[in-house]
Coordinates of C-alpha atoms in Angstrom, one line a residue:
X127 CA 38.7 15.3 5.7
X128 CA 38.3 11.5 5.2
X129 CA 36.0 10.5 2.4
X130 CA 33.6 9.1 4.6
X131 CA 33.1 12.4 6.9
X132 CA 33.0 14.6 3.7
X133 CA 30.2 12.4 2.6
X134 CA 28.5 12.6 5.9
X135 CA 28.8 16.2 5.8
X136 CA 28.2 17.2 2.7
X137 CA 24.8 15.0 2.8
X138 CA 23.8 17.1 6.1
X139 CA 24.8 20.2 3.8
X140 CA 27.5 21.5 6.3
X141 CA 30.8 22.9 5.3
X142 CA 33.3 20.8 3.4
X143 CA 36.8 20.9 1.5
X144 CA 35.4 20.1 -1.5
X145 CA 31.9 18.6 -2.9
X146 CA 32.6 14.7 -2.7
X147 CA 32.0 12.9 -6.0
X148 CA 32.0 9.1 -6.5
X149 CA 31.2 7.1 -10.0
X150 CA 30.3 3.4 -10.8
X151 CA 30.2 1.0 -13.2
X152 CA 29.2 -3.4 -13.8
X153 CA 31.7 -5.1 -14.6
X154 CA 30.1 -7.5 -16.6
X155 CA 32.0 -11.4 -16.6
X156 CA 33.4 -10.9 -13.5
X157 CA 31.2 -9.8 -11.2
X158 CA 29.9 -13.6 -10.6
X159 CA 32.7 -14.5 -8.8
X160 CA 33.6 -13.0 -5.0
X161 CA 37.2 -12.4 -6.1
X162 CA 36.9 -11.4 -9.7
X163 CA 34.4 -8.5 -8.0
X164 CA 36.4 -7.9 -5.4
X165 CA 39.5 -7.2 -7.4
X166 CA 37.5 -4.7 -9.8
X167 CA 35.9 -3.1 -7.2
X168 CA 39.1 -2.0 -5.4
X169 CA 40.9 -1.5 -8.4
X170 CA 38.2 0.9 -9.4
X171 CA 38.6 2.7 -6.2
X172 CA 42.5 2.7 -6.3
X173 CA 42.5 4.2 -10.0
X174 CA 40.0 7.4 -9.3
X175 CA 39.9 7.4 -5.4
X176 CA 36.4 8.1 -5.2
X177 CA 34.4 9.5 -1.8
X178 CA 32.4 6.1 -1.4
X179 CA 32.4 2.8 -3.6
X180 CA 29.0 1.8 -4.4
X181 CA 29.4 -1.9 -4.6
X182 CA 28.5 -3.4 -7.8
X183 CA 27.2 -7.4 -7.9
X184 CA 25.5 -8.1 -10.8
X185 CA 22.1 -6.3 -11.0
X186 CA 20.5 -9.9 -11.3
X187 CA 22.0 -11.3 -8.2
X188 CA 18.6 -11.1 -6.2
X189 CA 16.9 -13.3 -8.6
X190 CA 19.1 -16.3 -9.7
X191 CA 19.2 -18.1 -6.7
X192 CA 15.2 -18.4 -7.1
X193 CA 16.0 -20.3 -10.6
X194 CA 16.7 -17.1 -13.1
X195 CA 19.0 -18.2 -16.0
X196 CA 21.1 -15.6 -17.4
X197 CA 24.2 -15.8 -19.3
X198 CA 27.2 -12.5 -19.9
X199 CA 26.8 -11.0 -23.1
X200 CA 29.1 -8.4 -23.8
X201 CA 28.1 -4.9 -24.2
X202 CA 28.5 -1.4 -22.5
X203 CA 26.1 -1.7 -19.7
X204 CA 27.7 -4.0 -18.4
X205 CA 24.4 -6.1 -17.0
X206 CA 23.8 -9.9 -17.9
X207 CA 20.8 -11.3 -20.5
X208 CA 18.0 -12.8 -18.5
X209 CA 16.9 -15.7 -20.9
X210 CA 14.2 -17.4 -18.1
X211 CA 12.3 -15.6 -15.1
X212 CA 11.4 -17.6 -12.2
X213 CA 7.7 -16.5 -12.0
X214 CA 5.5 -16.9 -14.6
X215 CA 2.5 -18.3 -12.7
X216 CA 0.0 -16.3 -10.2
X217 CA 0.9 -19.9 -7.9
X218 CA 4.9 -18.6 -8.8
X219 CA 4.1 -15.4 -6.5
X220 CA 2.4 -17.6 -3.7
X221 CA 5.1 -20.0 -3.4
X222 CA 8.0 -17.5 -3.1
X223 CA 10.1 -17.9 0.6
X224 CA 13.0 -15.6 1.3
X225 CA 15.9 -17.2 0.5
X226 CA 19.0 -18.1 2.9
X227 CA 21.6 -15.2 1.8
X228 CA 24.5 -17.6 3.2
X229 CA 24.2 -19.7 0.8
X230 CA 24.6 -19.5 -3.7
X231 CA 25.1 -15.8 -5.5
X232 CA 24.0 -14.1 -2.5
X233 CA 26.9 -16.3 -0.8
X234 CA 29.4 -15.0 -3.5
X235 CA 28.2 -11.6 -3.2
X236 CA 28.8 -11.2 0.3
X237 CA 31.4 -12.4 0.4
X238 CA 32.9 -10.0 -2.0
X239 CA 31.4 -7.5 0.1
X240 CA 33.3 -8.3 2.9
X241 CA 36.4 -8.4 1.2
X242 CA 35.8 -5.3 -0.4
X243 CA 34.9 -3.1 3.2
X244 CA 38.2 -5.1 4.3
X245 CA 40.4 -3.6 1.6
X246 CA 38.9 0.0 1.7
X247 CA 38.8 0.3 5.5
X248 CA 36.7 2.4 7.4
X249 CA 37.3 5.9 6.3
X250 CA 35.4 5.1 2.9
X251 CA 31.9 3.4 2.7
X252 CA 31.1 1.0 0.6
X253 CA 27.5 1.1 0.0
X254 CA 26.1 -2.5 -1.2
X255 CA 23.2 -2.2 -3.6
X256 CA 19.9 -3.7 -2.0
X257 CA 16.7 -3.5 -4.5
X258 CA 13.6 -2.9 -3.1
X259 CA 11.4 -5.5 -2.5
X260 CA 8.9 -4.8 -5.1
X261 CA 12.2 -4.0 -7.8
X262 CA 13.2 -7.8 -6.7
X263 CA 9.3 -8.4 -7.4
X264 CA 9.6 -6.9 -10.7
X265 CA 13.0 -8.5 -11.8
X266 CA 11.4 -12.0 -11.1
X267 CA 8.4 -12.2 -13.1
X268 CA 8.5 -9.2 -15.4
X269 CA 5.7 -8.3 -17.2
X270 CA 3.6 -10.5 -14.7
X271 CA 4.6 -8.6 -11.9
X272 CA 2.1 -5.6 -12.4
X273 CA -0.5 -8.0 -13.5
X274 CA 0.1 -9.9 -10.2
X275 CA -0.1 -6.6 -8.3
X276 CA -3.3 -5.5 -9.4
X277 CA -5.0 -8.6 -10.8
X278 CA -4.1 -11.1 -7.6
X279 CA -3.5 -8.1 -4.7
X280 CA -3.9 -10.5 -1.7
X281 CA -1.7 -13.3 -3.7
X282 CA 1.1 -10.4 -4.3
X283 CA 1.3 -9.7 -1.1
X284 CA 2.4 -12.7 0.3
X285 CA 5.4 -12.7 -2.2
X286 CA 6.1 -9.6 -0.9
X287 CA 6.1 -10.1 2.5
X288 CA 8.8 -12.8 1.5
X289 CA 10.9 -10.4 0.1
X290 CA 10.9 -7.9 2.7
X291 CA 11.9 -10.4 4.5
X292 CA 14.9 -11.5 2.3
X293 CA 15.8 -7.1 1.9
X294 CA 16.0 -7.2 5.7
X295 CA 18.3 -10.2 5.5
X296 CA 20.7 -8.5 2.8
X297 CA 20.5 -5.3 4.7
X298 CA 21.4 -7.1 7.8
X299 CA 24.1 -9.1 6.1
X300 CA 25.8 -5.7 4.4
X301 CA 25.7 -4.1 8.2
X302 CA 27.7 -7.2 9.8
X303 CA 30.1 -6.6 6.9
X304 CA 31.0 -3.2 7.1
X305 CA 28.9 -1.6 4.6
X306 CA 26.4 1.0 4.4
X307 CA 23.4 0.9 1.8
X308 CA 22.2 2.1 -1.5
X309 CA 19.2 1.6 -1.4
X310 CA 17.5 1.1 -5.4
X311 CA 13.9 1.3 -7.1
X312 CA 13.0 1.0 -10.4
X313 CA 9.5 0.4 -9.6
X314 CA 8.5 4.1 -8.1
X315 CA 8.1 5.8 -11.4
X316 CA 4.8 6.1 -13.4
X317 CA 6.6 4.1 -15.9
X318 CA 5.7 1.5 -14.0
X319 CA 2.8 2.1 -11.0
X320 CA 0.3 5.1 -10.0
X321 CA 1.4 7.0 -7.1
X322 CA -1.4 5.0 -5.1
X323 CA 1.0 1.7 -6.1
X324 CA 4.1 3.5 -4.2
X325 CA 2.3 4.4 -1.4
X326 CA 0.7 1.0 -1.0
X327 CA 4.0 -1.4 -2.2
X328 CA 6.9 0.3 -2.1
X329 CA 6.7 3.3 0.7
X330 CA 5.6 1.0 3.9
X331 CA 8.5 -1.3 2.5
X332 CA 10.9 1.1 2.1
X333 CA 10.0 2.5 5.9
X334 CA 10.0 -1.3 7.3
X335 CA 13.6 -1.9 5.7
X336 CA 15.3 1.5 6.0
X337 CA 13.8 2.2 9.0
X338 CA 15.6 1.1 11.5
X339 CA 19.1 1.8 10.0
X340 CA 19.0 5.3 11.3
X341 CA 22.1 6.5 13.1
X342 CA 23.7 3.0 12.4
X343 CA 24.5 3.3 8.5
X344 CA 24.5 5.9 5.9
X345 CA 21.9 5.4 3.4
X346 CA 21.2 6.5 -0.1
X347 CA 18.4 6.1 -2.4
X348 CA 18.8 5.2 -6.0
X349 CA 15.4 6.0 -8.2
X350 CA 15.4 4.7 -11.4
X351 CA 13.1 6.1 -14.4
X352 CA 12.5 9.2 -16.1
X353 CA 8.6 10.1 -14.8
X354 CA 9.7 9.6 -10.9
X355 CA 7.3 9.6 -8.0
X356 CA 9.6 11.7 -6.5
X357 CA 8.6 13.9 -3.5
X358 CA 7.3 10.8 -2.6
X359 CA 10.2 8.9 -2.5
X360 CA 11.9 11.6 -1.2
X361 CA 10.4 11.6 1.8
X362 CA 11.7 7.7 2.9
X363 CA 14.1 7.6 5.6
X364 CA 17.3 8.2 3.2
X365 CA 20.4 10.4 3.7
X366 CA 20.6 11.5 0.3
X367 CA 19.0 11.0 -3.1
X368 CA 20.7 9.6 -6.2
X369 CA 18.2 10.1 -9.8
X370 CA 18.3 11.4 -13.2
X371 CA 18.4 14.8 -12.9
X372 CA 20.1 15.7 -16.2
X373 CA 17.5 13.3 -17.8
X374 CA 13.7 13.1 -16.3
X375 CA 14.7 15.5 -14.1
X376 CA 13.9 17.1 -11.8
X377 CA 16.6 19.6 -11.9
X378 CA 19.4 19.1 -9.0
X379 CA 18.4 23.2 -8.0
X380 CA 14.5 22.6 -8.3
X381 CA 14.9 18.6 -6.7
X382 CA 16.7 20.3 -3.9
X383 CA 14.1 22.8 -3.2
X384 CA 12.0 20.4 -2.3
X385 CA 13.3 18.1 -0.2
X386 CA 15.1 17.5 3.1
X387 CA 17.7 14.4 2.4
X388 CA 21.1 15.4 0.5
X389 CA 21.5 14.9 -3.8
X390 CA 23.5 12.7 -5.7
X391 CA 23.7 13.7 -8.9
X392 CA 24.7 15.9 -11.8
X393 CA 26.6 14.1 -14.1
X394 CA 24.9 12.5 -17.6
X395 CA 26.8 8.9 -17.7
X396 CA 25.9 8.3 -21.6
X397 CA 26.6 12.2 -22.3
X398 CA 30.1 13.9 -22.0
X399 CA 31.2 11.9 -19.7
X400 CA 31.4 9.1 -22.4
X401 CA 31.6 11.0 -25.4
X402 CA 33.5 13.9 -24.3
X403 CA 35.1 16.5 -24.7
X404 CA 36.9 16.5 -21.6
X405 CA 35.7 20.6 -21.4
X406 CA 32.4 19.7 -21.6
X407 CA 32.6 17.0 -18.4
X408 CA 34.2 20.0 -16.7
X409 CA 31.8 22.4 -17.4
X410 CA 28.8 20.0 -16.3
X411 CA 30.2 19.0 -12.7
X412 CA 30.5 23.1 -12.2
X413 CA 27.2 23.4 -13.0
X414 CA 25.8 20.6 -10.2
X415 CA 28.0 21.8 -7.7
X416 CA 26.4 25.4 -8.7
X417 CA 23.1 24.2 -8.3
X418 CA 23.8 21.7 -5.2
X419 CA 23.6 24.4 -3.0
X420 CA 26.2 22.7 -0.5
X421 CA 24.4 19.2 0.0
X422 CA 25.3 17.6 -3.1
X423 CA 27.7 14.6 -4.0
X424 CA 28.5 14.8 -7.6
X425 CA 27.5 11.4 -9.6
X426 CA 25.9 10.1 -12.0
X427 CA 22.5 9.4 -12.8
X428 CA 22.7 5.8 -12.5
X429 CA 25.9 3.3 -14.0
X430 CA 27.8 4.8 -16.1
X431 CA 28.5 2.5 -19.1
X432 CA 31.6 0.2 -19.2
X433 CA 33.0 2.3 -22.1
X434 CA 33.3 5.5 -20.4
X435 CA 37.2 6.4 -21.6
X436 CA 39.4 6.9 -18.5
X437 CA 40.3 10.2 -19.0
X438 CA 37.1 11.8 -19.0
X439 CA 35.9 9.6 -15.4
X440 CA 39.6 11.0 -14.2
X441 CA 38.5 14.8 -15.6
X442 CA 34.9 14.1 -13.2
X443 CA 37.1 13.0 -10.5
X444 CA 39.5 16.1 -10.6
X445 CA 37.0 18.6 -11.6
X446 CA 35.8 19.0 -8.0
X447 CA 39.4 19.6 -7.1
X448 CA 39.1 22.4 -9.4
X449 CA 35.3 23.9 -8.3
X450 CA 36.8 23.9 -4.5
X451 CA 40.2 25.9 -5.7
X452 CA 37.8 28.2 -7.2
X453 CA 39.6 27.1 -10.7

């Protein structure tokens, strides 16, 4: 099978060779410029020959062409310092446009996209991360941004309307390259809103972007936080789920018990698979393809941290060899 039908299948919980498994990482410095991304992305892919590359701009990319300044400071996540946010002001939220995603970092970005769905070809996706609007929301005024949302509904809004508008343009812009779509929220936990605050800003949005990608890309969710909203979530118009199941949980047997799309999960990025031992990263991908029932793609949680030793992200990639050889 090619990685991009054992993905499909596996998602629709049909028969495959083996459960697919894919990793990813920032790669923090570099990932500002289109070829110093593109050349990590596909070296990535060349070293462990995942089942699909989720593309991996800087997690700040939607925000700094609206005036964010961040700066690389090296540590294991990987992600850059955000120093000044662009919204501070109710009038901040009222005067935000969506943006032209030809032109600055969402230029570069692209363009490293394109590159990188060039050099894999099209019998492995590449899945370009696009935030939810009200995640880009969030990213852009920070603490303000739930203030905003419940202080200044009417004035939120607005700025939201203008960021659905710029998700639809990213979307449209990773389809015309070649790309499918993660799709990511860190703003549909009760970390952050009430399950009335999902339904109101992030479900329509979700349905008004995701929508009308169905049958024309593969998408998968990406829900951030440990107290998720997540039969709610669940029930967007996703091909398969990607949380922290060996964190907040739910459970990868009790999340797939209640829910239609397919899983992406299993594996603990800041457990074994960065501290070993190599046993123990073994012993934990056995256990989500146990408990995947069929429709699972082994991952992690979320990113896995830049120090992750080699060996042990090789022993996650091999271990599914193993698990289908009944080894």
């Amino acid at each position: 099978m090619t990685h991009r039908q054992r993905v499909t299948e596996a998602l629709a919980g049909r028969p495959t060779d083996r459960t697919p498994v894919s990793l990813w990482r920032h790669f923090g410095g570099i990932d500002v410029s289109a070829d110093g991304l593109t050349e990590a992305m596909v070296e990535f892919q060349e070293t462990y020959d995942f089942d699909f590359v989720k593309f991996m701009p800087t997690g700040t990319y939607t925000i700094m062409d609206y005036g964010a300044e961040t700066t690389w400071e090296p540590h294991a996540r990987g992600t850059r310092t955000v120093h000044r946010l662009p919204v501070n002001r109710i009038t901040d939220w009222a005067s935000l446009r969506p943006l032209d995603v030809d032109k600055g970092m969402f230029a570069t970005v692209n363009d490293a996209l394109r590159q990188t769905v060039q050099s894999m070809g099209p019998d492995t996706p590449v899945l370009q991360t696009i935030f939810s609007p009200l995640t880009v929301a969030n990213k852009l005024g920070g603490p303000a941004t739930m203030a905003a949302l419940r202080q200044e509904p009417a004035v939120f809004e607005q700025a939201m309307e203008a960021l659905a508008a710029l998700t639809e343009r990213l979307v449209a812009a990773a389809l015309d390259r070649g790309a499918d779509i993660f799709y990511a929220t860190q703003t549909c936990t009760a970390e952050v809103v009430s399950l009335e605050e999902v339904r109101r800003w992030e479900t329509p949005y979700a349905e008004r972007v995701l929508g009308p990608l169905r049958g024309r890309a593969l998408v998968l969710l990406h829900a951030h936080g440990d107290f998720l909203w997540f039969d709610e979530a669940a029930g967007w118009p996703i091909d398969g789920i990607n949380w922290h199941d060996r964190r907040g949980g739910p459970s990868l047997a009790d999340g797939g018990a209640r829910i239609r799309p397919g899983m992406v999960g299993g594996l603990n990025g800041y457990g074994s698979l960065r501290n070993g031992p190599r046993r123990a990263v073994l012993d934990e991908v056995a256990d989500a393809v146990a408990q995947g029932g069929g429709r699972l793609i082994v991952a992690p949680g979320c990113v896995i941290p830049g120090d992750c030793p080699p060996h042990l992200i090789r022993a996650a990639r091999t271990a599914v060899e193993g698990v289908a050889a009944g080894l």
